[in-house]
Amino acid sequence: MSHLAATPPPRLKLTLKDRVAIWRDSDLWLSFKASPVAILSTAVTLLIVIAAIFADVLAPQNAFDPVALNLLDGFAHPMERGMGSSMLFVMGSDEQGRDIFSALFYGTRLSLLVGVASVIFSMVLGIGLGLIAGYRGGKIEMLIMRVADIQLSFPAILIALLIFGVARGLIPPQQYETTAVFVIIIAIGLSNWAQHARTVRASTLVERNKEYVQAARLMGISGFGIMARHVLPNVMGPVLVIATINLALAIIEEATLSFLGVGLPITQPSLGTLIRSGQKYLLSGEWWILLFPAMILVILALAINLLGDWLRDALNPKLR
Amino acid sequence: MSDPVISVRNLQVEFVTRRATLRAIDGVSFDIARGEVLGVVGESGAGKSVTGAAIIGLIEPPGRISGGEILLNGRRIDNLPPEEMRKIRGRKVAMIFQDPLTSLNPLFRVGEQLVETIRTHLPMNERQARDRAIDLLTEVGIPAPEKRIDGYPHEFSGGMRQRVVIALALCAEPDFIVADEPTTALDVSVQAQIISLIKKLGRERGMAVMLVTHDMGVIAETADRVAVMYAGRVAEIGPVRDVVQRPMHPYAKGLMGAIPTLEAATDRLVQIPGSMPRLSSIPRGCAFNPRCGEAFARCCVDQPAPLPVGGRHVACHLYETLEAVR
Amino acid sequence: MSPRPYVEVTDLKKVFDVSKPWLNRVIERSPKQILKAVDGVSFDIRKGETFALVGESGSGKSTVAKMVVGLLGVSGGEVTIDNISMTDPAQRAQRARLRRKMQMIFQDPYASLNPRWRVDRIIAEPIRAFNVVEGEANIVARVGELLTLVGLHPDDGRKFPHEFSGGQRQRVAIARALASNADFIVCDEPTSALDVSVQAQILNLMRDLQEKFGLTYLFISHNLAVVRHMATRIGVMYLGRLVEVSEAKQMFSHPRHPYTRMLLDAVPDLAMSGRARIPVAGEIPNPINPPSGCTFHPRCPLANERCRAENPLPINGVACHAVVEGRTLLMPVPA
């Protein structure tokens, strides 16, 4: 076969304009445009994420720097000016004169960080093990899936507590504060990998028998190459849906752990830590310390969940 | 010819999608008489199954019948409320689907499904209905029906299951049956048996049968008349012998030449360039014009209407000019 | 000594364990169940010819195809391609070299192309895997050349499989099979998912390519008319056994095995010649419990005691006691 001189070389690279055009014509975008719930929950999530990322710039007060606090400002009601610094506390302040509104920026940032990091951790672990189980089969599959079964028969929070406890035993007390974030990420991540592994394994079993995988085998491509390049991209759809819903769960899980006092220390407050410190004052009438962090937690979890629901429907070819 | 059982007049079916409104069926008309088998043939996307579904009222949103009318024994049925259509379905019109496995409920015995269907439509008690069910199983050629009636669908082979599905369709003595690819899921040797069964039943019971299939061989064996569909329109409709052996519409000609046969030992098959257009991009004028070797200017502008030529109807401008010359 | 045929398949066997899980077996005291999907199949393929395997579902024809290319291990017997054994573990290295000369075209063009890959990447995969050409620019040129060869435009390489129709996807699959300069291509029902007008395009294309590059095909199909159009020689399979192997012309003019005759008679008569045909009886039995002796005997008009007891071995390409004993005259002759 000689090279055909008349053939123009095919263009391989897509311009940004091409990509935008493709995206604007995709089913995902069209379904997004048609769903007010998806648009609203995306807007809410984005707003919260941006607020969290730029907490340092946007928050009126550097809420966790002791120098910035004025004890005279303590227990200011919402929309009241502090007695010490005379700044306006939109959502009130706590006993140390910390602005709840500002604390929310920092708390959300940490909650999101822990949520996202633990979901990525559980995704990597779950996808890897699920792929191996689905593609290899046999004893390895048995082992991985039985461990997943056992893990799924415990409540995730219990597993996270267990892992947290073990970590506490291993880490010297003076390093608790510096390692707390990592410990909680690993604890939550380890408690959620099984769902990913199950989903990926089920999809892998389907994809493995498809003819494009057989064609790749005929080319002598290694098992790892086939898993990474052929199977993985095709099982990502359902994984993304689970990951989104898991993100909401992970944020709630972190809040629960912190509320129980086994999560992040008060010096690194998450939404859960804020709720925990707020519940002390609920009965003495300072309701705002608890209410606002709890509200943000609910709104954030709800928005992400709705987004996950929409994504699941949008990716389901039967509902198109 | 006696009054047709089913009469379809200028039927249009549309599907509303996020992007656009797609016209799946565009001006389809035909009649089917008592005891007659009309074969509806076409490639995937030709709209043959949608036509069948439209007649028995199974078009569901986002699809809708947007024009034309369907008459059963002279009475309009396309605009009936769903409740009334449900009564007619099964009683007067019935359907045989492609996959016998999914048309039967795996959890119930074959007899229970037959008896239930019979008693829904006919005033019979349990005993009478069971006797009738056994008669029907005998009629569709199931050996030892008294015993097999108490079997579950999975205990039947593919061919026997399709026979049960046919018996199920016959329960209330319908006047009209739509058989949608009834042999596609079956092996060749079983296919032949099912074809001859459908043919025999249609004749003996004087039912009108609409046989939807992509397989020209099945049509040639079974049908009295055939409609060749392309992109939601009928390209050619006429007696099966004429259309199969001397097709006139360029698409029908190409289609016949493309089928490899046992008889003709040609080296090359006739090849129609390109493929059926998607619903979202049906060409203007005659839908076949970009693939047609004989297309001329008018074909790209005007949609041809079915013309009576040589005992059949052909939707092609070629024959219009011939007519004019004559 | 005559040269060895390009592909030699000898006494090929495949069994599948279709038993229930171990625990169920113990509780229900049911024995292990073995499905003999392929049972002693032998044939050879000469270089440049098209050898077709026909049969109905469950006949084991696709299983044979997968064993020939090495996608499925064999339970017994041997496959030799170009003097290299596909089954002998000692010839692993030679087999790796053989692999690029041997590709497959699958039935479902919707499943045989990775939906997340662009077509140019799909076609380039074997080129990269086998190092057929070096350098990115040469690969791009080669992909364009292959696309042109199968009747697509080089620019089509930028598209994803879902942007193509079924026939165009099958063209892409053919381009991929040719990408490594393969000369033996196993085609597993390559057109049974396609519409007839598209099927004609693909069959014509496959014949053109065979002529152009001297390809050898193993062609699997259930459609006798398609096989008639493509094959040089034909093997008919029934329940895992090869019941007849004949030259294509002879198979259609003088079918020998009763099952072959039945299959031919079951094909709808498009010409409406009114040729007399024996009505087909019965269905394929459950392959887990195949009939004794010749597995076709319950449906065979010529079966006798010997057929029920003894499995016929192929003699002159036909595995049938009745043919060997000359009892075929008893068969109703088409008028």
Tab-separated table of C-alpha atoms in Angstrom, chain A residues 2-280:
chain	number	residue	atom	x	y	z
A	2	SER	CA	1.597	3.244	-1.050
A	3	HIS	CA	0.938	6.553	0.581
A	4	LEU	CA	-1.787	8.380	-1.210
A	5	ALA	CA	-0.321	11.744	-2.117
A	6	ALA	CA	-3.683	13.353	-2.799
A	7	THR	CA	-4.981	12.642	0.681
A	8	PRO	CA	-4.986	15.749	2.865
A	9	PRO	CA	-3.457	15.068	6.271
A	10	PRO	CA	-6.274	14.583	8.788
A	11	ARG	CA	-6.521	17.200	11.464
A	12	LEU	CA	-5.977	15.668	14.854
A	13	LYS	CA	-6.197	18.583	17.253
A	14	LEU	CA	-9.470	20.221	18.158
A	15	THR	CA	-9.594	23.950	18.654
A	16	LEU	CA	-11.233	25.400	21.732
A	17	LYS	CA	-14.046	26.630	19.511
A	18	ASP	CA	-14.637	23.059	18.287
A	19	ARG	CA	-14.787	21.801	21.837
A	20	VAL	CA	-17.251	24.464	22.923
A	21	ALA	CA	-19.406	23.664	19.895
A	22	ILE	CA	-19.334	19.942	20.687
A	23	TRP	CA	-20.228	20.602	24.317
A	24	ARG	CA	-23.085	22.936	23.389
A	25	ASP	CA	-24.563	20.207	21.227
A	26	SER	CA	-24.116	17.391	23.756
A	27	ASP	CA	-27.000	15.647	25.457
A	28	LEU	CA	-25.562	16.544	28.840
A	29	TRP	CA	-25.693	20.279	28.139
A	30	LEU	CA	-29.153	20.104	26.613
A	31	SER	CA	-30.487	18.185	29.577
A	32	PHE	CA	-28.774	20.633	31.930
A	33	LYS	CA	-30.381	23.587	30.185
A	34	ALA	CA	-33.777	21.953	30.501
A	35	SER	CA	-33.504	21.251	34.229
A	36	PRO	CA	-34.086	24.208	36.603
A	37	VAL	CA	-33.150	22.002	39.557
A	38	ALA	CA	-29.765	21.235	38.013
A	39	ILE	CA	-29.109	24.898	37.240
A	40	LEU	CA	-30.123	26.057	40.716
A	41	SER	CA	-28.152	23.391	42.567
A	42	THR	CA	-25.091	24.061	40.416
A	43	ALA	CA	-25.368	27.773	41.164
A	44	VAL	CA	-25.681	27.144	44.896
A	45	THR	CA	-22.798	24.674	44.933
A	46	LEU	CA	-20.597	26.997	42.889
A	47	LEU	CA	-21.397	29.920	45.173
A	48	ILE	CA	-20.459	27.942	48.260
A	49	VAL	CA	-17.313	26.552	46.644
A	50	ILE	CA	-16.144	30.001	45.539
A	51	ALA	CA	-16.859	31.415	48.981
A	52	ALA	CA	-14.822	28.603	50.525
A	53	ILE	CA	-11.879	28.933	48.175
A	54	PHE	CA	-11.601	32.681	48.632
A	55	ALA	CA	-12.376	32.642	52.336
A	56	ASP	CA	-9.287	34.688	53.153
A	57	VAL	CA	-10.370	37.491	50.854
A	58	LEU	CA	-14.126	37.361	51.271
A	59	ALA	CA	-14.595	36.754	54.984
A	60	PRO	CA	-15.009	40.019	56.966
A	61	GLN	CA	-12.948	38.622	59.845
A	62	ASN	CA	-10.056	36.161	60.003
A	63	ALA	CA	-12.168	34.078	62.330
A	64	PHE	CA	-9.547	31.610	63.511
A	65	ASP	CA	-6.722	33.986	64.205
A	66	PRO	CA	-6.929	34.728	67.964
A	67	VAL	CA	-5.413	38.146	67.342
A	68	ALA	CA	-8.390	39.195	65.226
A	69	LEU	CA	-10.919	38.363	67.930
A	70	ASN	CA	-12.213	40.742	70.535
A	71	LEU	CA	-13.701	39.077	73.606
A	72	LEU	CA	-15.979	42.076	74.130
A	73	ASP	CA	-17.730	41.197	70.894
A	74	GLY	CA	-18.917	37.855	72.409
A	75	PHE	CA	-22.487	36.660	71.887
A	76	ALA	CA	-23.515	39.452	69.562
A	77	HIS	CA	-26.967	38.759	68.106
A	78	PRO	CA	-27.371	38.532	64.362
A	79	MET	CA	-27.368	41.960	62.697
A	80	GLU	CA	-25.946	43.514	65.879
A	81	ARG	CA	-22.788	45.564	66.199
A	82	GLY	CA	-20.110	44.181	68.540
A	83	MET	CA	-19.477	46.024	71.801
A	84	GLY	CA	-15.684	45.835	71.402
A	85	SER	CA	-14.841	46.371	67.735
A	86	SER	CA	-18.211	47.780	66.652
A	87	MET	CA	-18.164	45.597	63.541
A	88	LEU	CA	-21.514	44.311	62.217
A	89	PHE	CA	-22.146	40.621	62.986
A	90	VAL	CA	-24.569	39.548	60.258
A	91	MET	CA	-25.051	36.121	61.744
A	92	GLY	CA	-24.030	36.984	65.282
A	93	SER	CA	-20.891	35.937	67.120
A	94	ASP	CA	-19.836	33.211	69.560
A	95	GLU	CA	-18.486	33.481	73.086
A	96	GLN	CA	-15.046	34.582	71.886
A	97	GLY	CA	-16.412	37.301	69.651
A	98	ARG	CA	-15.870	35.211	66.537
A	99	ASP	CA	-18.035	36.286	63.561
A	100	ILE	CA	-20.229	33.278	62.657
A	101	PHE	CA	-20.580	34.536	59.086
A	102	SER	CA	-16.777	34.572	58.690
A	103	ALA	CA	-16.411	31.244	60.487
A	104	LEU	CA	-18.719	29.721	57.897
A	105	PHE	CA	-16.318	30.589	55.062
A	106	TYR	CA	-13.471	28.781	56.806
A	107	GLY	CA	-15.607	25.913	58.029
A	108	THR	CA	-17.030	25.260	54.603
A	109	ARG	CA	-13.570	25.343	53.113
A	110	LEU	CA	-12.375	22.604	55.400
A	111	SER	CA	-15.546	20.565	55.021
A	112	LEU	CA	-15.272	20.708	51.240
A	113	LEU	CA	-11.566	19.923	51.342
A	114	VAL	CA	-12.121	16.854	53.477
A	115	GLY	CA	-15.125	15.808	51.383
A	116	VAL	CA	-13.416	16.159	48.016
A	117	ALA	CA	-10.139	14.622	49.160
A	118	SER	CA	-11.810	11.631	50.780
A	119	VAL	CA	-14.015	11.040	47.730
A	120	ILE	CA	-10.977	11.128	45.454
A	121	PHE	CA	-9.197	8.749	47.807
A	122	SER	CA	-12.116	6.300	47.874
A	123	MET	CA	-12.583	6.636	44.099
A	124	VAL	CA	-8.977	5.776	43.343
A	125	LEU	CA	-9.048	2.850	45.730
A	126	GLY	CA	-12.508	1.631	44.663
A	127	ILE	CA	-11.945	2.002	40.930
A	128	GLY	CA	-8.591	0.241	41.096
A	129	LEU	CA	-9.859	-2.683	43.130
A	130	GLY	CA	-13.124	-2.856	41.141
A	131	LEU	CA	-11.262	-2.970	37.837
A	132	ILE	CA	-8.946	-5.689	39.039
A	133	ALA	CA	-11.824	-7.710	40.472
A	134	GLY	CA	-13.911	-7.352	37.322
A	135	TYR	CA	-11.182	-7.931	34.796
A	136	ARG	CA	-9.176	-10.618	36.541
A	137	GLY	CA	-11.975	-12.564	38.212
A	138	GLY	CA	-11.239	-15.727	40.155
A	139	LYS	CA	-9.785	-15.691	43.667
A	140	ILE	CA	-8.689	-12.046	43.576
A	141	GLU	CA	-12.225	-11.014	42.725
A	142	MET	CA	-13.612	-13.209	45.513
A	143	LEU	CA	-11.264	-11.673	48.060
A	144	ILE	CA	-11.887	-8.045	47.043
A	145	MET	CA	-15.628	-8.397	46.806
A	146	ARG	CA	-15.997	-10.264	50.113
A	147	VAL	CA	-14.030	-7.545	51.883
A	148	ALA	CA	-16.309	-5.000	50.226
A	149	ASP	CA	-19.387	-6.971	51.309
A	150	ILE	CA	-18.199	-7.084	54.904
A	151	GLN	CA	-17.414	-3.408	54.874
A	152	LEU	CA	-20.799	-2.525	53.399
A	153	SER	CA	-22.558	-4.430	56.165
A	154	PHE	CA	-21.252	-1.908	58.721
A	155	PRO	CA	-22.437	1.691	58.837
A	156	ALA	CA	-19.823	3.888	57.177
A	157	ILE	CA	-19.567	6.083	60.250
A	158	LEU	CA	-18.642	3.085	62.388
A	159	ILE	CA	-15.818	2.178	60.026
A	160	ALA	CA	-14.603	5.749	60.008
A	161	LEU	CA	-14.669	5.765	63.828
A	162	LEU	CA	-12.728	2.516	63.921
A	163	ILE	CA	-10.075	3.780	61.522
A	164	PHE	CA	-9.919	7.035	63.420
A	165	GLY	CA	-9.393	5.131	66.657
A	166	VAL	CA	-6.605	3.024	65.194
A	167	ALA	CA	-4.906	6.136	63.824
A	168	ARG	CA	-5.120	7.818	67.218
A	169	GLY	CA	-3.342	4.844	68.705
A	170	LEU	CA	-0.539	5.033	66.176
A	171	ILE	CA	0.068	8.780	66.067
A	172	PRO	CA	1.822	10.509	68.987
A	173	PRO	CA	-0.534	12.996	70.752
A	174	GLN	CA	1.553	16.077	69.983
A	175	GLN	CA	0.955	15.474	66.276
A	176	TYR	CA	-2.826	15.074	66.518
A	177	GLU	CA	-3.520	18.565	65.297
A	178	THR	CA	-1.220	18.493	62.292
A	179	THR	CA	-2.324	15.049	61.155
A	180	ALA	CA	-6.025	15.380	61.981
A	181	VAL	CA	-7.071	16.408	58.462
A	182	PHE	CA	-5.218	13.507	56.857
A	183	VAL	CA	-6.566	11.014	59.355
A	184	ILE	CA	-10.132	12.057	58.748
A	185	ILE	CA	-9.692	12.035	54.964
A	186	ILE	CA	-8.338	8.500	55.092
A	187	ALA	CA	-10.992	7.384	57.577
A	188	ILE	CA	-13.879	8.661	55.466
A	189	GLY	CA	-12.252	7.551	52.215
A	190	LEU	CA	-11.714	4.018	53.482
A	191	SER	CA	-15.306	3.801	54.644
A	192	ASN	CA	-16.666	4.560	51.155
A	193	TRP	CA	-14.489	2.704	48.634
A	194	ALA	CA	-16.661	-0.412	48.559
A	195	GLN	CA	-19.525	1.233	46.670
A	196	HIS	CA	-17.162	2.409	43.955
A	197	ALA	CA	-15.549	-1.006	43.740
A	198	ARG	CA	-18.931	-2.702	43.337
A	199	THR	CA	-20.100	-0.338	40.632
A	200	VAL	CA	-16.838	-0.504	38.724
A	201	ARG	CA	-16.699	-4.286	38.960
A	202	ALA	CA	-20.235	-4.646	37.619
A	203	SER	CA	-19.541	-2.290	34.692
A	204	THR	CA	-16.187	-3.943	34.044
A	205	LEU	CA	-17.827	-7.352	33.786
A	206	VAL	CA	-20.064	-5.915	31.063
A	207	GLU	CA	-17.310	-4.057	29.214
A	208	ARG	CA	-14.802	-6.914	29.466
A	209	ASN	CA	-16.885	-9.085	27.167
A	210	LYS	CA	-17.488	-6.368	24.625
A	211	GLU	CA	-15.858	-6.897	21.300
A	212	TYR	CA	-13.611	-3.833	21.423
A	213	VAL	CA	-11.842	-5.366	24.409
A	214	GLN	CA	-11.420	-8.631	22.510
A	215	ALA	CA	-10.031	-6.690	19.578
A	216	ALA	CA	-7.478	-5.095	21.902
A	217	ARG	CA	-6.549	-8.518	23.263
A	218	LEU	CA	-5.918	-9.686	19.706
A	219	MET	CA	-3.410	-6.861	19.374
A	220	GLY	CA	-1.538	-8.321	22.316
A	221	ILE	CA	-2.275	-5.336	24.569
A	222	SER	CA	-1.563	-6.184	28.208
A	223	GLY	CA	-4.286	-6.634	30.780
A	224	PHE	CA	-3.220	-3.427	32.511
A	225	GLY	CA	-3.265	-1.498	29.224
A	226	ILE	CA	-6.747	-2.732	28.410
A	227	MET	CA	-8.038	-1.839	31.878
A	228	ALA	CA	-6.507	1.620	31.875
A	229	ARG	CA	-7.156	2.669	28.300
A	230	HIS	CA	-10.265	0.791	27.244
A	231	VAL	CA	-12.311	-0.292	30.233
A	232	LEU	CA	-11.715	2.599	32.644
A	233	PRO	CA	-13.034	5.434	30.430
A	234	ASN	CA	-16.158	3.406	29.757
A	235	VAL	CA	-17.013	2.723	33.388
A	236	MET	CA	-16.543	6.318	34.572
A	237	GLY	CA	-20.159	7.400	33.995
A	238	PRO	CA	-21.794	5.557	36.899
A	239	VAL	CA	-18.707	6.218	39.042
A	240	LEU	CA	-19.121	9.984	38.640
A	241	VAL	CA	-22.729	9.767	39.776
A	242	ILE	CA	-21.762	7.803	42.870
A	243	ALA	CA	-18.841	10.131	43.534
A	244	THR	CA	-21.132	13.168	43.482
A	245	ILE	CA	-23.615	11.635	45.878
A	246	ASN	CA	-20.731	10.351	47.998
A	247	LEU	CA	-19.356	13.875	48.223
A	248	ALA	CA	-22.508	14.974	50.013
A	249	LEU	CA	-22.311	11.904	52.234
A	250	ALA	CA	-18.627	12.491	52.992
A	251	ILE	CA	-19.284	16.080	54.028
A	252	ILE	CA	-22.067	14.926	56.341
A	253	GLU	CA	-19.884	12.111	57.631
A	254	GLU	CA	-17.081	14.536	58.438
A	255	ALA	CA	-19.561	16.817	60.189
A	256	THR	CA	-20.837	13.850	62.210
A	257	LEU	CA	-17.329	12.810	63.223
A	258	SER	CA	-16.392	16.349	64.160
A	259	PHE	CA	-19.647	16.743	66.034
A	260	LEU	CA	-18.812	13.612	67.981
A	261	GLY	CA	-15.489	15.193	68.810
A	262	VAL	CA	-13.368	12.680	66.941
A	263	GLY	CA	-12.959	14.793	63.836
A	264	LEU	CA	-11.170	18.053	63.336
A	265	PRO	CA	-9.928	20.024	66.369
A	266	ILE	CA	-11.455	23.399	67.252
A	267	THR	CA	-8.369	25.119	65.865
A	268	GLN	CA	-9.204	23.765	62.419
A	269	PRO	CA	-12.955	24.138	62.409
A	270	SER	CA	-15.173	22.453	59.851
A	271	LEU	CA	-18.938	22.848	59.649
A	272	GLY	CA	-19.209	19.886	62.005
A	273	THR	CA	-16.909	21.496	64.562
A	274	LEU	CA	-18.922	24.711	64.371
A	275	ILE	CA	-22.156	22.819	64.959
A	276	ARG	CA	-20.570	21.009	67.878
A	277	SER	CA	-19.473	24.236	69.551
A	278	GLY	CA	-22.872	25.770	68.773
A	279	GLN	CA	-24.969	23.069	70.379
A	280	LYS	CA	-23.598	24.016	73.831
